[in-house]
Coordinates of C-alpha atoms and ligand atoms in Angstrom, one line a residue:
X19 CA 25.0 12.2 12.0
X20 CA 23.2 12.8 8.4
X21 CA 21.0 9.9 7.4
X22 CA 23.4 8.6 4.7
X23 CA 25.8 7.5 7.1
X24 CA 23.1 6.3 9.8
X25 CA 21.7 3.8 6.4
X26 CA 25.4 2.6 5.8
X27 CA 26.3 2.1 9.4
X28 CA 22.9 0.0 10.3
X29 CA 23.2 -2.1 7.5
X30 CA 27.1 -2.8 7.7
X31 CA 26.6 -3.5 11.4
X32 CA 24.3 -6.4 10.7
X33 CA 26.0 -7.3 7.6
X34 CA 29.2 -7.7 9.5
X35 CA 27.3 -10.0 11.9
X36 CA 26.5 -12.5 9.6
X37 CA 23.0 -11.0 8.1
X38 CA 22.1 -10.4 4.4
X39 CA 21.1 -7.0 3.2
X40 CA 17.9 -7.3 1.5
X41 CA 16.1 -4.4 -0.6
X42 CA 12.8 -3.1 0.8
X43 CA 10.0 -4.6 -0.7
X44 CA 7.1 -2.7 -2.6
X45 CA 4.6 -0.6 -0.5
X46 CA 2.1 -2.7 -2.0
X47 CA 2.3 -6.2 -0.6
X48 CA 2.1 -9.4 -2.0
X49 CA 0.1 -10.5 0.7
X50 CA -3.5 -9.9 -0.4
X51 CA -5.2 -9.7 3.9
X52 CA -3.1 -6.3 3.7
X53 CA -3.5 -3.3 1.6
X54 CA -0.1 -1.8 2.0
X55 CA 3.1 -2.6 3.5
X56 CA 3.4 -1.8 7.1
X57 CA 6.4 -3.2 8.6
X58 CA 9.8 -4.6 7.8
X59 CA 8.9 -8.2 8.4
X60 CA 6.0 -8.5 6.0
X61 CA 8.2 -9.3 3.1
X62 CA 9.3 -12.2 5.3
X63 CA 6.2 -13.6 6.9
X64 CA 6.4 -17.1 5.0
X65 CA 9.7 -17.6 6.7
X66 CA 8.5 -17.6 10.0
X67 CA 5.6 -20.0 8.9
X68 CA 7.8 -22.3 7.6
X69 CA 6.3 -21.8 4.1
X70 CA 9.6 -20.9 2.9
X71 CA 13.2 -21.6 3.9
X72 CA 15.6 -18.9 4.6
X73 CA 18.5 -21.3 4.6
X74 CA 18.3 -21.9 1.5
X75 CA 17.1 -18.5 0.1
X76 CA 19.4 -16.2 2.1
X77 CA 23.2 -17.2 1.7
X78 CA 26.4 -15.5 2.5
X79 CA 29.3 -14.7 -0.1
X80 CA 31.2 -17.6 1.6
X81 CA 27.9 -19.8 0.4
X82 CA 26.9 -20.6 4.5
X83 CA 23.4 -19.6 5.3
X84 CA 22.8 -16.2 6.9
X85 CA 22.1 -15.8 10.1
X86 CA 19.5 -13.3 9.3
X87 CA 18.4 -10.7 7.4
X88 CA 18.6 -6.7 7.6
X89 CA 16.9 -4.1 5.8
X90 CA 15.8 -0.7 5.1
X91 CA 11.8 -0.7 4.3
X92 CA 9.4 1.6 3.0
X93 CA 6.5 1.7 5.1
X94 CA 3.0 3.3 5.5
X95 CA 0.5 3.5 8.2
X96 CA -2.7 5.0 8.5
X97 CA -3.1 4.4 12.1
X98 CA -0.7 7.1 12.9
X99 CA -2.6 9.9 10.5
X100 CA -4.1 11.9 13.0
X101 CA -0.8 12.6 14.5
X102 CA 1.3 13.9 11.6
X103 CA 2.3 17.1 12.5
X104 CA 3.5 16.3 15.9
X105 CA 7.1 15.7 16.8
X106 CA 7.3 11.8 16.1
X107 CA 4.3 10.7 13.7
X108 CA 4.4 9.7 10.0
X109 CA 2.3 8.1 7.3
X110 CA 5.3 6.9 5.1
X111 CA 8.3 6.3 6.8
X112 CA 11.3 4.0 6.4
X113 CA 11.9 1.4 9.3
X114 CA 15.4 -0.2 9.9
X115 CA 15.0 -3.7 10.5
X116 CA 17.0 -7.0 11.7
X117 CA 15.4 -10.4 10.9
X118 CA 16.2 -13.7 12.5
X119 CA 14.0 -17.1 11.4
X120 CA 14.6 -20.0 13.5
X121 CA 17.8 -18.5 14.2
X122 CA 19.2 -16.3 17.0
X123 CA 16.6 -15.0 19.8
X124 CA 16.3 -12.7 22.7
X125 CA 20.1 -12.3 23.9
X126 CA 21.5 -11.9 20.5
X127 CA 18.8 -9.3 19.6
X128 CA 19.0 -7.0 22.6
X129 CA 22.8 -7.2 23.0
X130 CA 23.2 -6.1 19.1
X131 CA 20.3 -3.3 19.2
X132 CA 22.3 -2.0 22.8
X133 CA 25.5 -2.3 21.1
X134 CA 24.2 -0.3 18.1
X135 CA 22.6 2.3 19.8
X136 CA 24.9 3.1 22.5
X137 CA 28.3 2.2 20.9
X138 CA 27.9 2.8 17.1
X139 CA 25.3 5.6 17.5
X140 CA 26.9 6.7 20.6
X141 CA 23.5 7.6 22.2
X142 CA 22.1 7.1 25.5
X143 CA 18.9 5.0 26.2
X144 CA 16.4 6.4 28.2
X145 CA 14.7 3.6 29.2
X146 CA 13.4 0.0 27.5
X147 CA 10.0 -1.6 28.1
X148 CA 9.1 -5.2 28.6
X149 CA 6.0 -7.0 28.2
X150 CA 4.1 -7.4 31.7
X151 CA 2.5 -10.7 30.7
X152 CA -1.2 -11.7 29.7
X153 CA -3.5 -14.3 30.2
X154 CA -1.9 -16.3 27.7
X155 CA 1.3 -15.3 27.6
X156 CA 3.6 -14.9 30.6
X157 CA 5.7 -12.0 31.5
X158 CA 8.9 -11.7 29.6
X159 CA 11.6 -12.2 32.6
X160 CA 14.3 -13.4 30.1
X161 CA 14.5 -9.9 28.3
X162 CA 14.5 -8.1 31.7
X163 CA 17.8 -10.1 32.8
X164 CA 19.3 -9.4 29.6
X165 CA 18.8 -5.5 29.8
X166 CA 19.7 -5.5 33.6
X167 CA 23.2 -7.1 32.5
X168 CA 24.0 -4.9 30.0
X169 CA 23.2 -1.7 32.3
X170 CA 20.3 -0.6 32.0
X171 CA 18.2 0.1 34.9
X172 CA 15.0 1.7 33.9
X173 CA 13.0 -1.1 32.8
X174 CA 9.5 -0.4 32.4
X175 CA 6.6 -3.1 32.0
X176 CA 3.9 -2.7 29.7
X177 CA 0.8 -5.0 28.3
X178 CA -0.8 -6.0 25.3
X179 CA -1.6 -2.6 23.7
X180 CA 2.2 -1.1 23.6
X181 CA 4.4 -4.0 23.4
X182 CA 2.9 -7.2 21.8
X183 CA 3.1 -6.9 18.2
X184 CA 1.1 -8.1 15.4
X185 CA -0.3 -9.8 13.5
X186 CA -0.4 -7.9 10.1
X187 CA -3.6 -8.6 8.2
X188 CA -6.0 -11.3 8.7
X189 CA -3.3 -13.9 10.5
X190 CA 0.3 -14.4 10.9
X191 CA 3.0 -14.0 13.4
X192 CA 3.1 -11.9 16.3
X193 CA 4.9 -12.2 19.8
X194 CA 6.0 -9.9 22.7
X195 CA 8.0 -7.1 22.2
X196 CA 10.9 -4.9 24.1
X197 CA 11.2 -1.3 23.0
X198 CA 14.0 1.4 23.4
X199 CA 13.3 5.0 24.3
X200 CA 16.1 7.8 23.3
X201 CA 15.6 11.6 24.0
X202 CA 15.0 14.0 20.8
X203 CA 16.5 17.4 20.6
X204 CA 13.6 18.7 23.1
X205 CA 14.4 16.4 25.7
X206 CA 11.5 14.1 25.1
X207 CA 11.8 10.5 25.2
X208 CA 10.8 8.7 21.5
X209 CA 10.4 5.0 21.0
X210 CA 13.0 4.7 18.5
X211 CA 13.5 0.9 18.3
X212 CA 11.0 -1.9 18.6
X213 CA 12.4 -5.7 18.8
X214 CA 9.7 -8.5 18.3
X215 CA 9.9 -11.8 19.6
X216 CA 8.0 -13.7 17.2
X217 CA 7.0 -16.6 19.0
X218 CA 3.3 -16.9 17.8
X219 CA 1.0 -17.4 15.0
X220 CA -2.0 -16.0 15.5
X221 CA -5.2 -17.3 14.0
X222 CA -6.7 -14.4 13.4
X223 CA -6.4 -10.4 13.1
X224 CA -5.2 -8.4 15.8
X225 CA -8.2 -6.9 16.7
X226 CA -9.5 -10.6 17.1
X227 CA -6.5 -11.4 19.0
X228 CA -7.4 -8.5 21.5
X229 CA -10.8 -9.4 21.7
X230 CA -10.2 -13.0 22.5
X231 CA -11.2 -14.2 19.4
X232 CA -8.3 -15.8 17.8
X233 CA -5.7 -18.5 19.1
X234 CA -2.3 -18.3 19.4
X235 CA 0.2 -21.3 18.2
X236 CA 3.6 -21.7 18.5
X237 CA 5.9 -20.9 15.2
X238 CA 7.5 -23.2 13.3
X239 CA 10.2 -20.7 12.9
X240 CA 10.6 -18.5 16.0
X241 CA 12.4 -15.5 15.4
X242 CA 13.3 -11.6 15.3
X243 CA 11.8 -9.4 13.9
X244 CA 12.8 -5.2 14.7
X245 CA 12.0 -1.9 13.1
X246 CA 13.7 1.3 14.2
X247 CA 12.1 4.3 12.5
X248 CA 14.9 6.2 10.6
X249 CA 13.3 9.4 11.1
X250 CA 13.0 9.0 14.8
X251 CA 16.7 7.8 15.1
X252 CA 18.0 10.6 12.7
X253 CA 16.0 13.0 15.2
X254 CA 17.8 11.6 18.2
X255 CA 21.1 11.4 16.3
X256 CA 20.7 15.3 14.9
X257 CA 19.5 16.7 18.0
X258 CA 16.2 18.2 16.6
X259 CA 12.7 18.5 18.0
X260 CA 10.8 16.9 15.4
X261 CA 11.3 14.7 12.4
X262 CA 10.8 17.2 10.1
X263 CA 13.8 19.2 11.1
X264 CA 16.0 16.3 10.2
X265 CA 18.1 16.0 7.0
X266 CA 15.1 13.6 5.7
X267 CA 13.0 16.2 5.3
X268 CA 15.0 19.4 5.0
X269 CA 17.4 18.3 2.2
X270 CA 14.2 17.5 -0.2
X271 CA 11.7 19.2 0.9
X272 CA 13.2 22.4 3.5
X273 CA 11.3 25.5 1.7
X274 CA 8.0 24.2 2.2
X275 CA 8.7 25.4 6.0
X276 CA 9.3 28.7 5.1
X277 CA 5.7 29.1 3.8
X278 CA 3.7 29.5 7.0
X279 CA 1.8 27.5 9.4
X280 CA 4.2 25.1 10.5
X281 CA 1.8 22.1 11.4
X282 CA 0.4 22.4 7.8
X283 CA 4.0 22.4 6.5
X284 CA 4.7 19.5 8.4
X285 CA 1.5 17.5 7.3
X286 CA 2.2 18.6 3.4
X287 CA 5.8 17.6 3.6
X288 CA 4.4 13.8 5.3
X289 CA 1.5 13.3 2.7
X290 CA 3.6 14.7 -0.2
X291 CA 6.5 12.3 0.4
X292 CA 4.0 9.6 1.2
X293 CA 2.2 9.8 -1.9
X294 CA 5.3 10.2 -3.9
X295 CA 6.4 6.8 -2.7
X296 CA 2.9 5.3 -3.2
X297 CA 2.6 6.6 -6.8
X298 CA 6.2 5.7 -7.7
X299 CA 5.1 1.7 -6.3
X300 CA 2.3 2.0 -8.9
X301 CA -0.6 2.8 -6.7
X302 CA -3.4 5.1 -8.4
X303 CA -5.7 7.4 -6.7
X304 CA -9.3 5.7 -6.8
X305 CA -12.2 5.3 -4.7
X306 CA -11.1 1.9 -3.6
X307 CA -8.4 0.0 -1.1
X308 CA -5.2 1.4 -1.3
X309 CA -5.9 3.9 -4.5
X310 CA -8.7 5.5 -1.8
X311 CA -6.0 5.8 1.1
X312 CA -3.5 7.8 -1.6
X313 CA -6.5 9.6 -2.8
X314 CA -7.5 11.1 0.5
X315 CA -3.7 12.0 1.4
X316 CA -3.4 13.7 -2.2
X317 CA -6.7 15.9 -1.3
X318 CA -5.9 16.3 2.5
X319 CA -2.5 17.9 1.4
X320 CA -4.0 20.0 -1.3
X321 CA -6.5 21.7 0.9
X322 CA -3.9 22.1 3.9
X323 CA -1.4 23.5 1.4
X324 CA -4.1 25.9 -0.7
X325 CA -5.2 27.2 2.6
X326 CA -2.6 27.4 5.2
X327 CA 0.5 27.6 3.0
X328 CA -1.1 29.7 0.0
X329 CA -0.1 27.3 -2.6
X330 CA -2.8 27.5 -5.2
X331 CA -4.1 24.8 -6.6
X332 CA -3.6 26.3 -10.5
X333 CA 0.3 25.9 -9.5
X334 CA 0.6 22.3 -9.7
X335 CA 4.1 23.2 -11.1
X336 CA 5.0 24.0 -7.3
X337 CA 4.0 20.3 -6.2
X338 CA 5.8 18.8 -9.2
X339 CA 9.0 20.4 -8.2
X340 CA 8.4 19.1 -4.7
X341 CA 7.8 15.8 -5.8
X342 CA 10.8 16.1 -8.3
X343 CA 12.9 17.0 -5.5
X344 CA 11.4 14.2 -3.1
X345 CA 12.4 11.8 -5.9
X346 CA 16.0 12.8 -6.3
X347 CA 16.9 12.6 -3.0
X348 CA 15.6 9.5 -2.2
X349 CA 16.1 8.0 -5.8
X350 CA 20.0 7.0 -4.6
X351 CA 18.3 4.4 -2.4
X352 CA 14.9 3.6 -4.2
X353 CA 15.6 2.8 -7.9
X354 CA 11.7 3.1 -8.6
X355 CA 12.1 6.8 -8.1
X356 CA 14.9 7.0 -10.2
X357 CA 13.5 5.4 -13.2
X358 CA 13.0 7.9 -16.1
X359 CA 9.5 6.1 -17.0
X360 CA 8.3 5.8 -13.8
X361 CA 9.3 9.5 -13.0
X362 CA 7.3 10.4 -15.7
X363 CA 4.3 8.4 -14.6
X364 CA 4.4 9.5 -11.1
X365 CA 4.1 12.9 -12.1
X366 CA 1.4 12.8 -14.8
X367 CA -0.6 10.7 -12.3
X368 CA -0.1 13.3 -9.8
X369 CA -1.2 16.1 -11.7
X370 CA -3.9 14.3 -13.1
X371 CA -5.3 14.3 -9.7
X372 CA -4.6 17.5 -8.8
X373 CA -6.7 18.7 -11.9
X374 CA -9.5 16.5 -11.2
X375 CA -10.0 17.6 -7.7
X376 CA -9.2 21.5 -8.3
X377 CA -12.6 22.5 -9.9
X378 CA -14.8 20.8 -7.6
X379 CA -12.5 21.7 -4.7
X380 CA -12.9 25.5 -5.7
X381 CA -16.8 25.3 -5.9
X382 CA -16.6 23.8 -2.8
X383 CA -14.6 26.5 -0.8
X384 CA -17.1 29.1 -2.3
X385 CA -19.8 27.1 -0.7
X386 CA -17.9 26.6 2.5
X387 CA -17.1 30.1 2.6
X388 CA -20.5 30.9 2.1
X389 CA -22.0 29.2 4.8
X390 CA -18.9 30.4 7.3
X391 CA -20.1 34.1 7.0
X392 CA -23.5 33.2 8.6
X393 CA -23.1 30.1 10.6
X394 CA -20.6 28.9 13.2
X395 CA -21.3 25.1 12.6
X396 CA -21.5 23.1 9.5
X397 CA -24.2 20.7 9.9
X398 CA -23.9 17.1 8.8
X399 CA -25.9 17.9 5.9
X400 CA -23.6 20.4 4.6
X401 CA -20.6 18.5 5.5
X402 CA -21.9 15.6 3.4
X403 CA -23.0 17.4 0.5
X404 CA -19.2 19.2 0.6
X405 CA -17.9 15.4 0.5
X406 CA -20.2 13.7 -1.8
X407 CA -20.6 16.3 -4.4
X408 CA -17.0 18.0 -4.4
X409 CA -14.6 15.2 -3.0
X410 CA -13.7 17.1 0.0
X411 CA -12.8 14.4 2.5
X412 CA -13.8 14.9 6.0
X413 CA -10.3 15.3 7.7
X414 CA -9.8 18.0 5.0
X415 CA -13.0 19.6 6.4
X416 CA -12.1 19.1 10.2
X417 CA -8.6 21.0 9.3
X418 CA -10.1 23.7 7.7
X419 CA -12.9 24.1 10.6
X420 CA -10.7 23.8 13.3
X421 CA -8.4 26.5 11.7
X422 CA -11.4 28.8 11.8
X423 CA -12.5 27.9 15.1
X424 CA -15.8 26.4 13.8
X425 CA -17.7 22.8 14.4
X426 CA -18.5 20.0 12.1
X427 CA -21.4 17.9 13.4
X428 CA -19.6 14.8 12.4
X429 CA -22.7 12.8 13.7
X430 CA -24.6 14.2 11.6
X431 CA -22.5 13.8 8.6
X432 CA -22.4 9.8 9.4
X433 CA -26.1 9.5 9.4
X434 CA -26.4 11.1 6.3
X435 CA -23.9 8.9 4.9
X436 CA -25.5 6.2 6.4
X437 CA -29.1 7.3 4.8
X438 CA -27.4 8.3 1.4
X439 CA -26.1 4.6 1.3
X440 CA -29.4 3.0 1.9
X441 CA -31.5 5.5 -0.4
X442 CA -28.6 4.5 -3.3
X443 CA -29.3 0.7 -2.2
X444 CA -33.0 1.0 -2.4
X445 CA -32.8 2.6 -5.8
X446 CA -30.9 0.4 -7.4
X447 CA -33.0 -2.3 -6.7
X448 CA -35.8 -0.5 -7.6
X449 CA -34.3 0.1 -11.2
X450 CA -33.1 -3.7 -11.8
X451 CA -36.0 -5.3 -10.0
X452 CA -34.0 -6.0 -6.9
X453 CA -32.0 -8.7 -8.0
X454 CA -28.0 -7.6 -6.4
X455 CA -26.6 -8.4 -9.8
X456 CA -28.3 -6.7 -12.6
X457 CA -27.4 -6.0 -16.0
X458 CA -26.2 -9.4 -16.5
X459 CA -24.9 -9.7 -19.8
X460 CA -23.9 -13.5 -19.8
X461 CA -20.7 -12.4 -19.3
X462 CA -20.2 -9.7 -17.0
X463 CA -21.7 -8.6 -13.8
X464 CA -22.7 -5.0 -12.9
X465 CA -25.1 -3.0 -10.9
X466 CA -25.5 0.2 -13.0
X467 CA -24.4 1.6 -16.4
X468 CA -21.1 3.0 -14.7
X469 CA -20.3 -0.5 -13.1
X470 CA -21.2 -1.7 -17.0
X471 CA -18.7 0.6 -18.3
X472 CA -15.9 -0.8 -16.0
X473 CA -16.9 -4.4 -16.2
X474 CA -16.6 -3.8 -20.1
X475 CA -13.3 -2.3 -19.9
X476 CA -12.4 -5.4 -18.0
X477 CA -13.6 -7.9 -20.3
X478 CA -11.6 -6.5 -23.1
X479 CA -8.6 -7.0 -20.4
X480 CA -9.4 -10.5 -20.0
X481 CA -9.2 -11.3 -23.6
X482 CA -5.9 -9.3 -23.9
X483 CA -5.1 -11.4 -20.4
X484 CA -5.6 -14.6 -21.9
X485 CA -3.2 -13.7 -25.2
X486 CA -0.6 -12.3 -22.7
X487 CA -0.6 -15.5 -20.3
X488 CA -0.2 -17.8 -23.6
X489 CA 2.7 -15.4 -24.8
X490 CA 4.5 -15.7 -21.3
X491 CA 3.6 -19.2 -20.3
X492 CA 3.1 -21.0 -23.4
X493 CA -0.1 -22.4 -25.9
X494 CA -0.9 -24.9 -23.2
X495 CA -2.6 -21.9 -21.5
X496 CA -6.5 -22.3 -21.5
X497 CA -9.3 -20.7 -20.4
X498 CA -11.1 -22.9 -17.8
X499 CA -13.4 -19.9 -16.3
X500 CA -13.9 -16.6 -15.9
X501 CA -15.9 -14.0 -14.1
X502 CA -15.8 -10.2 -14.7
X503 CA -17.2 -7.5 -12.7
X504 CA -17.2 -3.7 -12.3
X505 CA -14.5 -4.5 -9.8
X506 CA -11.9 -7.1 -11.2
X507 CA -11.9 -9.7 -13.7
X508 CA -10.9 -13.2 -12.4
X509 CA -9.7 -15.6 -15.0
X510 CA -8.8 -19.4 -14.5
X511 CA -6.3 -21.2 -16.6
X512 CA -4.8 -24.6 -17.0
X513 CA -1.5 -24.2 -15.7
X514 CA 0.5 -26.4 -13.4
X515 CA 2.9 -24.3 -11.0
X516 CA 2.5 -20.8 -9.6
X517 CA 3.7 -18.1 -11.7
X518 CA 7.0 -16.1 -10.9
X519 CA 6.7 -12.5 -9.9
X520 CA 8.7 -11.9 -13.2
X521 CA 6.1 -13.9 -15.3
X522 CA 3.3 -11.8 -13.6
X523 CA 4.9 -8.6 -15.0
X524 CA 5.6 -9.1 -17.9
X525 CA 1.9 -10.6 -18.6
X526 CA 0.9 -7.1 -17.1
X527 CA 3.5 -5.3 -19.3
X528 CA 1.9 -6.9 -22.1
X529 CA -1.6 -6.0 -21.6
X530 CA -0.8 -2.2 -20.7
X531 CA 1.6 -2.1 -24.2
X532 CA -1.3 -3.3 -26.3
X533 CA -3.7 -0.7 -24.0
X534 CA -1.4 2.0 -24.8
X535 CA -1.1 0.9 -28.6
X536 CA -4.8 1.8 -28.7
X537 CA -6.0 -1.0 -31.1
X538 CA -9.3 -1.4 -32.3
X539 CA -11.9 -4.0 -31.1
X540 CA -13.5 -5.6 -34.0
X541 CA -16.1 -8.4 -34.1
X542 CA -17.2 -10.5 -36.8
X543 CA -19.8 -13.0 -36.9
X544 CA -18.9 -16.4 -38.7
X545 CA -19.3 -20.1 -38.9
X546 CA -17.9 -22.2 -35.8
X547 CA -15.3 -23.8 -38.4
X548 CA -14.3 -20.7 -39.9
X549 CA -13.8 -19.0 -36.4
X550 CA -11.7 -21.9 -35.2
X551 CA -9.7 -21.9 -38.5
X552 CA -8.8 -18.1 -37.9
X553 CA -7.5 -19.4 -34.4
X554 CA -10.0 -18.0 -32.4
X555 CA -9.5 -19.0 -28.7
X556 CA -12.5 -20.7 -27.1
X557 CA -13.5 -22.0 -24.0
X558 CA -13.7 -25.8 -23.9
X559 CA -16.6 -26.1 -21.4
X560 CA -19.1 -23.9 -23.2
X561 CA -21.3 -25.6 -25.9
X562 CA -21.4 -22.7 -29.0
X563 CA -24.0 -22.7 -31.6
X564 CA -23.0 -23.0 -35.4
X565 CA -22.7 -19.2 -36.1
X566 CA -20.6 -17.5 -33.4
X567 CA -19.3 -13.8 -33.1
X568 CA -15.4 -13.6 -32.9
X569 CA -14.1 -10.4 -31.1
X570 CA -10.8 -9.6 -32.1
X571 CA -8.4 -7.1 -31.0
X572 CA -6.3 -5.4 -33.9
X573 CA -7.2 -4.0 -37.2
X574 CA -8.1 -7.3 -39.1
X575 CA -8.9 -10.7 -38.0
X576 CA -5.9 -12.1 -39.6
X577 CA -3.3 -9.9 -37.8
X578 CA -5.3 -9.5 -34.7
X579 CA -3.4 -9.9 -31.3
X580 CA -6.2 -11.5 -29.6
X581 CA -9.5 -13.3 -31.1
X582 CA -12.1 -15.0 -28.9
X583 CA -15.7 -16.3 -29.4
X584 CA -17.6 -14.2 -27.3
X585 CA -21.0 -12.3 -26.6
X586 CA -19.4 -9.2 -25.7
X587 CA -19.6 -6.5 -24.7
X588 CA -16.1 -4.5 -25.4
X589 CA -14.5 -1.6 -25.5
X590 CA -14.0 0.0 -29.3
X591 CA -10.5 0.8 -28.6
X592 CA -8.0 -0.8 -26.2
X593 CA -6.7 2.8 -24.8
X594 CA -10.2 2.8 -23.1
X595 CA -9.3 0.3 -20.6
X596 CA -6.6 2.6 -19.5
X597 CA -4.5 0.5 -17.4
X598 CA -4.4 -2.8 -15.4
X599 CA -2.6 -4.0 -12.7
X600 CA -2.6 -8.2 -11.7
X601 CA -3.6 -8.2 -8.0
X602 CA -3.2 -11.7 -7.5
X603 CA -2.5 -15.0 -8.8
X604 CA -2.9 -18.5 -6.7
X605 CA -4.1 -22.3 -6.9
X606 CA -7.7 -22.7 -7.6
X607 CA -7.3 -27.0 -8.2
X608 CA -4.8 -28.8 -9.4
X609 CA -3.3 -28.0 -12.6
X610 CA -5.7 -24.9 -12.6
X611 CA -4.7 -21.2 -11.5
X612 CA -6.5 -17.9 -10.9
X613 CA -6.0 -14.5 -11.9
X614 CA -7.1 -11.3 -10.7
X615 CA -6.7 -8.1 -12.4
X616 CA -7.9 -4.6 -11.8
X617 CA -8.3 -1.7 -13.6
X618 CA -5.4 0.9 -12.8
Ligands
LIG10 N1 7.2 -5.7 13.2 C1 7.4 -4.5 14.0 C2 7.3 -3.1 14.1 O1 6.6 -2.8 13.1 C3 9.2 -4.6 14.5 O2 9.4 -4.6 13.1 O3 7.2 -2.3 15.1

């Protein structure tokens, strides 16, 4: 059965049983406590905690509340990255799931899963697992009974590590699970479906929970959260030995697998597909957070492809073709891969990253080969130099080293890394007098010149932000505070409700449009009265001198898009900001909201 049919049957199976079909959410979640979306339940977290009401939000065509929801969710996990290349692990994958919030529980969830696998898919179940119990959570006898009644005899008990799911992020819903294992084409038993009984709210992260440092409280809306990897189910149904031989990889990326080393081809295929989806959801390579994950993914892929598949970096057209093939194949289900502008942006962001990496990579490779000619171990210092000056991710170094049969002194690498961090901290303190936050211009906080440049870009972006907020939300919006660092700008403003996601998107769009227009930023000194008459915005809490500076974005003060009382510094043209993204909008006090914006 091909994956097109699997998708259709899964959604249809649960739709017929009273579920509402919900589209996948973005890989960049609303939830600030996680970097990327790792599971289907993430977009529904608030229905379990009781903050949102599923009965109001998920309505069937006949007007009645749905029994639950069903989705196929784009997911990304770094936790399995080292296993990518084997039969069943991926970074990006699609997770099929059904969910209930305060509605059906173990009996229905297990019975439907059993029916879907054995009757709809006609796949035998090898065995299932259930929770064996822990200090705080009792053994799951109920699930065991249900499975037995359904005729499954191989029921294995497992513990917290394997069959207790969640929470995602720093707190959230979690609970014991039961898993279904089926055979792939190589006769291996593979976990295909994880059915979570969300019963608890965990007050801390999963790590804290396992260390006994977080509490489990009963959830307001007990429910079901299931997740079945589309790629794994396809492998079992199509009788292939690995997920890479399923149509999900062969259709868009089949020719990659003719190019040489098979494990490398798998890693490249996984990383390429993942990078395409991340880029299309707006993640851009950077040295932080999700951007850093993406950068490492792309770099590791490039290293693998160059060395093992002989796809040279200067032939970025080859990569582009693969990315286009991925977008075309998956675009049927994911509109963001089908949108012309977004496609072009995705490709150009990718090409930019390749060319950025390409020069330093070639140098690094030369150094690496020179070292290899005389040595059988790469010292921590050499590895760190390659990492620091040439942007070689450690994983990539490891890949090359293992292929050449040499070792990298990873301990040495780590101590070199730590030493370097200390030195750079000390250097910075010496340079700026040891006060932590240094180049404090009154408006901006930055530690060195490089940071100051970033903060300056964000400062101008803050002016655009204020005007964009007024455009979208009305002139009642006034600045109540702001804080600009090199990492982000935080802007507080008067407004009495949460912004909708559409409003946030519009604000973001306006700012980015003004950036694209590459408007000049000017400054004029004038009397306070003149400035007020010109319509320049000012921060009401501040006391201003009689003569003030007005920064304006536009060709003249009169037709400027934004005008504000301000001491600077600012960029000369908005194009220097390059692009921004709103990362968070939240309440800060009654009638006041706080919004955070970062550079792209
Ligand atoms: N949240 C669970 C998982 O990710 C089931 O969907 O495995």
